[in-house]
CSV table of C-alpha atoms and ligand atoms in Angstrom, one decimal:
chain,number,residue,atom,x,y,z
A,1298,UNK,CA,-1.4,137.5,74.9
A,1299,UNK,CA,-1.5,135.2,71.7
A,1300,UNK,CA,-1.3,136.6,68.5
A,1301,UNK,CA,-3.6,139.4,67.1
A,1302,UNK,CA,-5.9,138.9,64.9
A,1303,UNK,CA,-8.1,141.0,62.8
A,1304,UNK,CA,-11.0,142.2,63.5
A,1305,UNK,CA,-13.2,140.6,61.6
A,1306,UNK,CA,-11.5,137.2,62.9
A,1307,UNK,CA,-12.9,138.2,66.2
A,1308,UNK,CA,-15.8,138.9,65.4
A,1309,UNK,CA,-16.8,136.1,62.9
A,1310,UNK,CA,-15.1,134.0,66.1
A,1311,UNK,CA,-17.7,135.6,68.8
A,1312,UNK,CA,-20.6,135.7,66.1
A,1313,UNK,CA,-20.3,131.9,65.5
A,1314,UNK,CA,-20.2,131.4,69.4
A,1315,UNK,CA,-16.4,129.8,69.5
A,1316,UNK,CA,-15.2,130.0,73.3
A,1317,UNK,CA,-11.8,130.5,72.9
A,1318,UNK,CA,-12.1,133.4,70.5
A,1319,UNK,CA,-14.5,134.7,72.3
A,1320,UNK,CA,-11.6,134.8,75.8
A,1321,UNK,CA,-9.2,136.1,73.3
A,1322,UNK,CA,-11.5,139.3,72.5
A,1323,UNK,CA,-12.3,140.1,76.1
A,1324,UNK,CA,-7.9,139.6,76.5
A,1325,UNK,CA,-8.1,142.2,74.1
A,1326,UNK,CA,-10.4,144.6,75.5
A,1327,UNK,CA,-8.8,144.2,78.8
A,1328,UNK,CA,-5.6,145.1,77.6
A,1329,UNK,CA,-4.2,148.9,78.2
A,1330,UNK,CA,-1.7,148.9,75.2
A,1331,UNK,CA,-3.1,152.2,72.5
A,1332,UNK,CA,-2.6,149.3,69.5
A,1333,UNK,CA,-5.0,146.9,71.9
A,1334,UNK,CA,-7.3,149.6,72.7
A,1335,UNK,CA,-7.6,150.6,68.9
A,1336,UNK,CA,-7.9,147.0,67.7
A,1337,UNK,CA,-11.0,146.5,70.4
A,1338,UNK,CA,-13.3,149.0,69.9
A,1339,UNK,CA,-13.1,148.2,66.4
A,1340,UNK,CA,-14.2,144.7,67.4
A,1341,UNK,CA,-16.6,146.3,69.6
A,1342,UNK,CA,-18.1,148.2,67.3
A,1343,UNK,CA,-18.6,145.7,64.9
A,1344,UNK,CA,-20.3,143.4,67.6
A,1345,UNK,CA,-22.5,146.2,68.9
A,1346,UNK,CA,-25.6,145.5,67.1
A,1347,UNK,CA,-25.8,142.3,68.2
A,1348,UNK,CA,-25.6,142.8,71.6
A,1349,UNK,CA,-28.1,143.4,74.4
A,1350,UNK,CA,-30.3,140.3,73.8
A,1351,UNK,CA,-29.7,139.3,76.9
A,1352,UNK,CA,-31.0,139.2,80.6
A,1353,UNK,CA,-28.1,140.9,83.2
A,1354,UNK,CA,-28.3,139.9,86.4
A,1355,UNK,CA,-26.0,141.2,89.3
A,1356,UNK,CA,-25.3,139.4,92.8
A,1357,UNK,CA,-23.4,140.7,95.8
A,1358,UNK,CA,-22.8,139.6,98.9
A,1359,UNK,CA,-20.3,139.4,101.9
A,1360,UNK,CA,-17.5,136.7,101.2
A,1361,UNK,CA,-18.6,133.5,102.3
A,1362,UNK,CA,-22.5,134.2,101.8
A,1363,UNK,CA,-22.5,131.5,99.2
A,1364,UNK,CA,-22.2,133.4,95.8
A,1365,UNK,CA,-20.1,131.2,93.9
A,1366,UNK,CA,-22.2,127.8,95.3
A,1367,UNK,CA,-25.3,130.0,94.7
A,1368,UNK,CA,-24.3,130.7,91.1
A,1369,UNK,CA,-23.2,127.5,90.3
A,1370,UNK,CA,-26.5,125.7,91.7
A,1371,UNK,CA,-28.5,128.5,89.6
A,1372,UNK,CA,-27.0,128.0,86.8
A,1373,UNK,CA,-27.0,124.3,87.1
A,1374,UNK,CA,-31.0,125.0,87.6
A,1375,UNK,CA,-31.2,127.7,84.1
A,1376,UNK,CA,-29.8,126.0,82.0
A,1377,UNK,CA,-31.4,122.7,82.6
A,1378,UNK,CA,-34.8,124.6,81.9
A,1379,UNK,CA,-33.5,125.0,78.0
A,1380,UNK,CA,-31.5,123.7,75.6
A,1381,UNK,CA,-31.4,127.0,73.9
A,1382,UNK,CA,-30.3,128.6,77.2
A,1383,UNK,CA,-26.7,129.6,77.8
A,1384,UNK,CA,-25.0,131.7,80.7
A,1385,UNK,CA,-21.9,133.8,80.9
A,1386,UNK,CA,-20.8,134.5,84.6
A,1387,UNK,CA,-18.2,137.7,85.1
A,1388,UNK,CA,-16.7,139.0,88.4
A,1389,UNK,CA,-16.2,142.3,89.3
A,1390,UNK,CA,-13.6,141.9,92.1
A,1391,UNK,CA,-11.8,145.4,93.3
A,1392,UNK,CA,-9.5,142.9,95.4
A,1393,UNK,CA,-7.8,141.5,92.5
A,1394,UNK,CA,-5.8,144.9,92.4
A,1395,UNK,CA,-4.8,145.0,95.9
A,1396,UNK,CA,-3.9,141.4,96.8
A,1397,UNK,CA,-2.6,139.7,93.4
A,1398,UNK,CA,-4.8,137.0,94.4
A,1399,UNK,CA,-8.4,138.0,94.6
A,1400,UNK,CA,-11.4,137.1,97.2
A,1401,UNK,CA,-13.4,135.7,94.4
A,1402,UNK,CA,-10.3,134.6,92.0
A,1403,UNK,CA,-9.6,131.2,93.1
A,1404,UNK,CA,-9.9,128.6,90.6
A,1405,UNK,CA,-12.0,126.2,92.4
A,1406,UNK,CA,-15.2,128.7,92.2
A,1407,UNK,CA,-17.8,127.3,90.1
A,1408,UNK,CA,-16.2,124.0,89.0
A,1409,UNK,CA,-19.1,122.3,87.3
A,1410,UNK,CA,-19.9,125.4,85.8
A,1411,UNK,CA,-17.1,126.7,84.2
A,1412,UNK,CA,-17.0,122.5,82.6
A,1413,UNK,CA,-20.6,123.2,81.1
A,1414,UNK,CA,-20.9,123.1,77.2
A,1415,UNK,CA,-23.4,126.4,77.4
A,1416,UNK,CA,-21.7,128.1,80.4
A,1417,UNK,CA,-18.4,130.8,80.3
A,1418,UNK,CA,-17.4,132.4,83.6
A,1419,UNK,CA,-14.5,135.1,83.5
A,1420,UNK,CA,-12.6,136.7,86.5
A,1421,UNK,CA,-11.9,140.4,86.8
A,1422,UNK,CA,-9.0,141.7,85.2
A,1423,UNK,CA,-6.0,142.2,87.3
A,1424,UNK,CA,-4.3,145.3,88.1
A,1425,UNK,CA,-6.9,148.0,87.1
A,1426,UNK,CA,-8.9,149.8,89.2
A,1427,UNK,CA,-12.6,149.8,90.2
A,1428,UNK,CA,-13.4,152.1,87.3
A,1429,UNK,CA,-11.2,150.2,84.8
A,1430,UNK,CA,-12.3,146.6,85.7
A,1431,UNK,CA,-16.3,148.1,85.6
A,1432,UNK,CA,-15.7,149.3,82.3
A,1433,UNK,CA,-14.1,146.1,80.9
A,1434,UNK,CA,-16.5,144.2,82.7
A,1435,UNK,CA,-18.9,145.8,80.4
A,1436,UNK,CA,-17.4,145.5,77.3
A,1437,UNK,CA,-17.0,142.0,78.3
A,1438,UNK,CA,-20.6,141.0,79.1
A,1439,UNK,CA,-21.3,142.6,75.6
A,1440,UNK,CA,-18.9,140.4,73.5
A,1441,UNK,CA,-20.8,137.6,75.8
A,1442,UNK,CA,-23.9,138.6,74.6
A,1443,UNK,CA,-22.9,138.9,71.1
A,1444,UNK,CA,-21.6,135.1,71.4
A,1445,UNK,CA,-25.2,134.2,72.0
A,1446,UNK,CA,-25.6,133.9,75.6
A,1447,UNK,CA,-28.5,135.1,77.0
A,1448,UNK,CA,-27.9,135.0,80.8
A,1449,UNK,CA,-25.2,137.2,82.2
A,1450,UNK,CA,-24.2,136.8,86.0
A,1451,UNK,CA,-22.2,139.6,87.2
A,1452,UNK,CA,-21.0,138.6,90.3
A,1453,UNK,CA,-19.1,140.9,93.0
A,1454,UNK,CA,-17.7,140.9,96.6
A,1455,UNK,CA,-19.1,143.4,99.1
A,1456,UNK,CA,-16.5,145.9,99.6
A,1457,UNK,CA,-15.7,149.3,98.0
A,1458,UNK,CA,-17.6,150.8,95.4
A,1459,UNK,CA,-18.1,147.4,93.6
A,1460,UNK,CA,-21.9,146.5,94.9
A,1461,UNK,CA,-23.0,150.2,92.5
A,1462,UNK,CA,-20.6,149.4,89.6
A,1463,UNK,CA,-22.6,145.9,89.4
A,1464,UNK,CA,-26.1,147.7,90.4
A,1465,UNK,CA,-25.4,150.1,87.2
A,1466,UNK,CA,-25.1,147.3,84.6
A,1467,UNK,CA,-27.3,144.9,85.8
A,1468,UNK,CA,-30.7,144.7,84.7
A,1469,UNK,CA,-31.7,142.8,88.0
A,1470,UNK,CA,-29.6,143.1,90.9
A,1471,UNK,CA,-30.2,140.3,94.3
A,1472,UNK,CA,-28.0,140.7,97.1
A,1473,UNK,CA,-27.6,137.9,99.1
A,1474,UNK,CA,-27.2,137.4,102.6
A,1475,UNK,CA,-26.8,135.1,105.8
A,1476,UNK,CA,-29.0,133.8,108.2
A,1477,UNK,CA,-29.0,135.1,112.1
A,1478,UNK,CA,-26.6,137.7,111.7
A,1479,UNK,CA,-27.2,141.8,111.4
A,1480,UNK,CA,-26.4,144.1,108.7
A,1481,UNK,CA,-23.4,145.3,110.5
A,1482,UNK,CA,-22.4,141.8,111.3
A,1483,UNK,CA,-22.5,140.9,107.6
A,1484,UNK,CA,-20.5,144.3,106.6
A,1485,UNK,CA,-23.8,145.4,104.4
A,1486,UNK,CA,-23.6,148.8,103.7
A,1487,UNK,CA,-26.1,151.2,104.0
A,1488,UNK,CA,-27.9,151.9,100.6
A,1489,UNK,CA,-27.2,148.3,99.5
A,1490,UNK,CA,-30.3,146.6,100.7
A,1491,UNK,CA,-32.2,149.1,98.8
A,1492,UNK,CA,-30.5,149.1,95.5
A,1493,UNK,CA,-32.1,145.3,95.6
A,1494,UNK,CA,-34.7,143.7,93.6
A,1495,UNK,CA,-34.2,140.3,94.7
A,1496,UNK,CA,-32.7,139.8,98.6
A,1497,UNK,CA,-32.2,136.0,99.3
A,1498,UNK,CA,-31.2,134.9,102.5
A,1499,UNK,CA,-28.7,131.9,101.8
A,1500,UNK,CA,-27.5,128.9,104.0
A,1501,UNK,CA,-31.5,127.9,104.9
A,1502,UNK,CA,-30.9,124.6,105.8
A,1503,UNK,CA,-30.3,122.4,109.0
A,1504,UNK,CA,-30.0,124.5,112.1
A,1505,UNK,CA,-30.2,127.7,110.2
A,1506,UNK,CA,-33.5,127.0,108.4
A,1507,UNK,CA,-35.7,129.2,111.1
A,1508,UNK,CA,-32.7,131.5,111.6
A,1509,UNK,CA,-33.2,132.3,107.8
A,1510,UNK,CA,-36.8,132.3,108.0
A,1511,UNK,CA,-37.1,134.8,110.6
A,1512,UNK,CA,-33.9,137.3,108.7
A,1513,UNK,CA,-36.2,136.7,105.7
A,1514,UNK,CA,-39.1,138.1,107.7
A,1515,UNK,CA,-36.9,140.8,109.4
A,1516,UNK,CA,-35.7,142.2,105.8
A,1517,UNK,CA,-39.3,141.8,104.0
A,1518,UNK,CA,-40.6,144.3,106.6
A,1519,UNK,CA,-38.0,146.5,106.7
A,1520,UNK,CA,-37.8,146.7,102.9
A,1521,UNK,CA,-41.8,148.0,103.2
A,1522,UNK,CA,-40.2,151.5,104.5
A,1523,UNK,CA,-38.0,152.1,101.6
A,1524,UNK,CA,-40.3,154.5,98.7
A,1525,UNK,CA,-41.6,151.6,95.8
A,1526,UNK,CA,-39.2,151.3,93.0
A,1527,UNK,CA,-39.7,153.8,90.4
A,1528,UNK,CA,-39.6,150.5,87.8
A,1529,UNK,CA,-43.5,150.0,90.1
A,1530,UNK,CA,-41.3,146.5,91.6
A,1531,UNK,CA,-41.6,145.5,95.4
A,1532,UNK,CA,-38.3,144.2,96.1
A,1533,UNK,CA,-39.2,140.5,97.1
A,1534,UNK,CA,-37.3,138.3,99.9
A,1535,UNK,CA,-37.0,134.6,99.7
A,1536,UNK,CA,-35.3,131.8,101.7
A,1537,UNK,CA,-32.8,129.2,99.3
A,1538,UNK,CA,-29.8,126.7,100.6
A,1539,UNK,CA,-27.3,126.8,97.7
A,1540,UNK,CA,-25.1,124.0,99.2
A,1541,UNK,CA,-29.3,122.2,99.4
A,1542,UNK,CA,-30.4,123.3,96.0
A,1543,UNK,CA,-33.3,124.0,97.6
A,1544,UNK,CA,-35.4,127.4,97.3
A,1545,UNK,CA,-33.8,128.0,93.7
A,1546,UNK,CA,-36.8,127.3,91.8
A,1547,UNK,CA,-38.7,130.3,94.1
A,1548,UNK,CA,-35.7,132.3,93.2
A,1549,UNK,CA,-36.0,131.5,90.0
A,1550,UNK,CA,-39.4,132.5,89.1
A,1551,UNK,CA,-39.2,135.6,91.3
A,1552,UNK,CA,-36.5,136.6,88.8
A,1553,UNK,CA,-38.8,135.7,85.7
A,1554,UNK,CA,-41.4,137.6,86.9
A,1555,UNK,CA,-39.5,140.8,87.5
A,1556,UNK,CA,-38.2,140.5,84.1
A,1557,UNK,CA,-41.7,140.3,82.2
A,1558,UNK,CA,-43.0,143.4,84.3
A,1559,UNK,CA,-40.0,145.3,83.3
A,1560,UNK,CA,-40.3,144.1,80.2
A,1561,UNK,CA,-43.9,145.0,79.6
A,1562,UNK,CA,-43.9,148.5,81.8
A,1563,UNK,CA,-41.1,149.5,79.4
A,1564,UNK,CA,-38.6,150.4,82.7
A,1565,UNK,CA,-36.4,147.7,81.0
A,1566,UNK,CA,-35.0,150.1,78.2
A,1567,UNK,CA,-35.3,152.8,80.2
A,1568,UNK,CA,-32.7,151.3,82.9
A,1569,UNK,CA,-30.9,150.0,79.9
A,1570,UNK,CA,-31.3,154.0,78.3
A,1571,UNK,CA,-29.7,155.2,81.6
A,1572,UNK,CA,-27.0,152.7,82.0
A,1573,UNK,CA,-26.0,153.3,78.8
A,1574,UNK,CA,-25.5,157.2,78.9
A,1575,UNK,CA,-23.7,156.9,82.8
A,1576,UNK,CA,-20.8,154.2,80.8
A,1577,UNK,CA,-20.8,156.9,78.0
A,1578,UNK,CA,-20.1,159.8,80.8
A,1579,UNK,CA,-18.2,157.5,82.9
A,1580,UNK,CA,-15.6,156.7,79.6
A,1581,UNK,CA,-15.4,160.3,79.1
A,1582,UNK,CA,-14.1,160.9,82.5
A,1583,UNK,CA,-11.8,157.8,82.1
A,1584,UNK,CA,-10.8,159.2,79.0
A,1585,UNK,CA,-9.7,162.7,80.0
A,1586,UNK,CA,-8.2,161.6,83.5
A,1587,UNK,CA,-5.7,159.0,81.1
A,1588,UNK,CA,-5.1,161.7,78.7
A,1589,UNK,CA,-4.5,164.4,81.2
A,1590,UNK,CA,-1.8,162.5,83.0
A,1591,UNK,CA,0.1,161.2,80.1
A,1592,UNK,CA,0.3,164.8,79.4
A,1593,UNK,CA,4.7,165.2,78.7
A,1594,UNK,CA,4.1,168.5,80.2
A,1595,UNK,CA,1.7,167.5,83.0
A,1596,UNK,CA,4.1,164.6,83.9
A,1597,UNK,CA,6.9,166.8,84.4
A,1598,UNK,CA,5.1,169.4,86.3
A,1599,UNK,CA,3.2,166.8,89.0
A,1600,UNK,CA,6.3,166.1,90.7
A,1601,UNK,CA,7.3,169.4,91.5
A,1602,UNK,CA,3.8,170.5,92.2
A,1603,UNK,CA,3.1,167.0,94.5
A,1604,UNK,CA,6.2,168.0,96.6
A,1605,UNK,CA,5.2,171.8,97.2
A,1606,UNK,CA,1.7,170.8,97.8
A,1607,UNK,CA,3.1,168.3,100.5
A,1608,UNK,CA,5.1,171.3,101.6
A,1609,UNK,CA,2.4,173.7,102.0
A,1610,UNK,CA,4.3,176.1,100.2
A,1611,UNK,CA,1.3,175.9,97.4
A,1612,UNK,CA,-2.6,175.4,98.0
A,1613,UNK,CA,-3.7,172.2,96.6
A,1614,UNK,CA,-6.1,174.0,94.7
A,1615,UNK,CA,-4.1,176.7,92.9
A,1616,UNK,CA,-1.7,173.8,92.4
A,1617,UNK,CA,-4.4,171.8,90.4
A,1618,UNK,CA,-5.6,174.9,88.6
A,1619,UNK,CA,-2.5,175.7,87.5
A,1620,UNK,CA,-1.8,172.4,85.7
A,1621,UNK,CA,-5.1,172.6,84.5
A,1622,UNK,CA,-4.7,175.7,83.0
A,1623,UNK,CA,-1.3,174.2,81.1
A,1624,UNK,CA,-3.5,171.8,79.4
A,1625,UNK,CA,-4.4,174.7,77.2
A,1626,UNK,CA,-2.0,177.5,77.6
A,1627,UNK,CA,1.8,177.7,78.1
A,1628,UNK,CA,3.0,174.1,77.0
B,565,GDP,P1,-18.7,133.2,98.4
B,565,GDP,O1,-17.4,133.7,99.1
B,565,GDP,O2,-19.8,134.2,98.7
B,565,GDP,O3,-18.6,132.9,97.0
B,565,GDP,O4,-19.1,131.8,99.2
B,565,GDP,P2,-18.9,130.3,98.7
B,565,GDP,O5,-19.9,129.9,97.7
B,565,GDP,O6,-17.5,130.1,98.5
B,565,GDP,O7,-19.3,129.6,100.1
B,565,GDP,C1,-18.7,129.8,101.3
B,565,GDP,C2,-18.9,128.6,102.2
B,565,GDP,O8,-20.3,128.5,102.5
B,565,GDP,C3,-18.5,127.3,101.5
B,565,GDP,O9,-18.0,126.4,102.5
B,565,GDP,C4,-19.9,126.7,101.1
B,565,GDP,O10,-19.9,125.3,101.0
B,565,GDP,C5,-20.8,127.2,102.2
B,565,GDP,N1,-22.2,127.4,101.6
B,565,GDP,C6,-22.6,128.0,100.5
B,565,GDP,N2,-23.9,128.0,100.4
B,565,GDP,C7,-24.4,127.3,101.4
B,565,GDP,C8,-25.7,126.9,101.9
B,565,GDP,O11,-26.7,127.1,101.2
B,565,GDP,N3,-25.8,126.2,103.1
B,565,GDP,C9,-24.7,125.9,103.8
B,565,GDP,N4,-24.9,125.2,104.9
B,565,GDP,N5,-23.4,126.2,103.4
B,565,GDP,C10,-23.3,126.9,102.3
């Protein structure tokens, strides 16, 4: 990491939208050194208040649906609508941990994108898990949003847990999917159609331009079955080509107009209300697993206790108990 600054460095750096200070801080806040971890949430602090003037939007979809084309067509399409416009693009990939490399970390992703004077895109940390990249992603998008850009894309692949983490700090979440091809097919989980506001199906063009038409179809009716959103949205289904550029603009004004309902039936803070208390709860329990098992005492005890549970000599239960109970009692 280069050298540490202070923190009012980073934030004057963030504040005054500079691009590389603004990489350092979210460096920083990815870090898992106490003195990092000290030094960032006194940046985030100080950055907090000017923070959440932003619109969040999440995507997911099966690798190879088109995410990274999609976004990078999208965002092409944003922020030629504004001058004023600029859009941060973050990843939540739980891959990263597993394979070094990552499904989504390659660095040809989103080339004219990540060149664009108003654009920033940042993988997912390496090496953490689901909980820990979620988190940072968060702390991340904020320091984005405190640099002045207005669109976030959160971006994740469709395995594990990641599709919720993205759903739960997003303040509109698509999924996209392929033409022709069933849910199982496409590795869709159950649950994840619904947590949509925006389903596209991607890839509409040449051959698979009534294939897409008629999955667009197939979806629209289906989604009539789920209860109506408690925010009073129907979840809407569209047709775009990414690799086309075409269907974007429909996309795009689906998105704008889910954004001033929300907006004006209030279910925008509220979502934002929610999301904010689950990432308070959600550090808590961070907080107290990392200080439980950095416990001297706890450390030394696992081992022994790990073995015997293996064993069967010990329940698991009374096992766990009893190094919960030395938390408090007999150090
Ligand atoms: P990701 O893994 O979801 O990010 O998918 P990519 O954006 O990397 O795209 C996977 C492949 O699908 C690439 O070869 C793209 O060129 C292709 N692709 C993406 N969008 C479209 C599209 O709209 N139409 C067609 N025909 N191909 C597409």
């Amino acid at each position: 990491m280069a050298k540490l600054l202070t923190p009012s460095e980073y934030v004057r750096g963030i504040l005054s939208g500079d691009r590389l200070l603004l990489a350092r801080a979210i460096t920083l806040v990815e870090s898992t050194l106490p003195a990092h971890r000290a030094l960032a949430q006194e940046v985030m602090r100080q950055v907090l208040p000017h923070t959440g003037r932003s619109a969040r939007i999440g995507i997911t979809g099966v690798p190879g649906v088109g995410k990274s084309t999609f976004i990078e067509a999208f965002g092409a399409h944003l922020l030629q609508g504004g001058p004023e416009r600029r859009l941060a693009v973050l990843t939540i990939d739980p891959t990263s941990r597993i394979s070094g490399g990552s499904i989504l970390g390659d660095k040809t992703r989103m080339d004219a994108l990540a060149r664009h004077s108003r654009a920033f895109i940042r993988p997912s940390p390496a090496g953490l898990s689901l909980g820990g990249v979620a988190a940072r992603t968060r702390e991340a998008m904020l320091l984005c949003e405190a640099a002045g850009f207005d669109w976030i894309v959160v971006e994740t692949v469709g395995v594990g847990q990641s599709e919720t983490a993205v759903h739960d700090m997003c303040d509109l979440f698509m999924l996209l999917l392929l033409p022709g091809a069933g849910d199982e097919l496409q590795g869709i989980k159950r649950g994840i159609v619904e947590m949509a506001d925006l389903v596209a199906v991607n890839k509409a063009d040449g051959p698979n331009a009534e294939p897409a038409r008629l999955a667009a179809q197939h979806y629209r009716s289906a989604l009539h079955f789920f209860p109506k959103k408690e925010n009073d949205w129907a979840p809407e289904v569209l047709t775009c080509s990414a690799l086309d550029r075409t269907g974007l603009e429909e996309v795009w004004s689906v998105v704008q107009r889910y954004l001033a309902l929300a907006r004006s039936n209030g279910s925008f803070d509220e979502r934002r209300a929610r999301q904010r208390r689950q990432w308070f709860t959600e550090s808590l329990l961070n907080g107290l697993h990392d200080w439980f098992f950095a416990l001297p005492h706890i450390r030394k005890r696992l081992g022994e206790m790990e073995t015997a549970v293996a064993e069967g000599s010990v329940s698991p239960f009374w096992a766990a108990e009893e190094l919960l109970q030395k938390t408090v009692f007999d150090r």
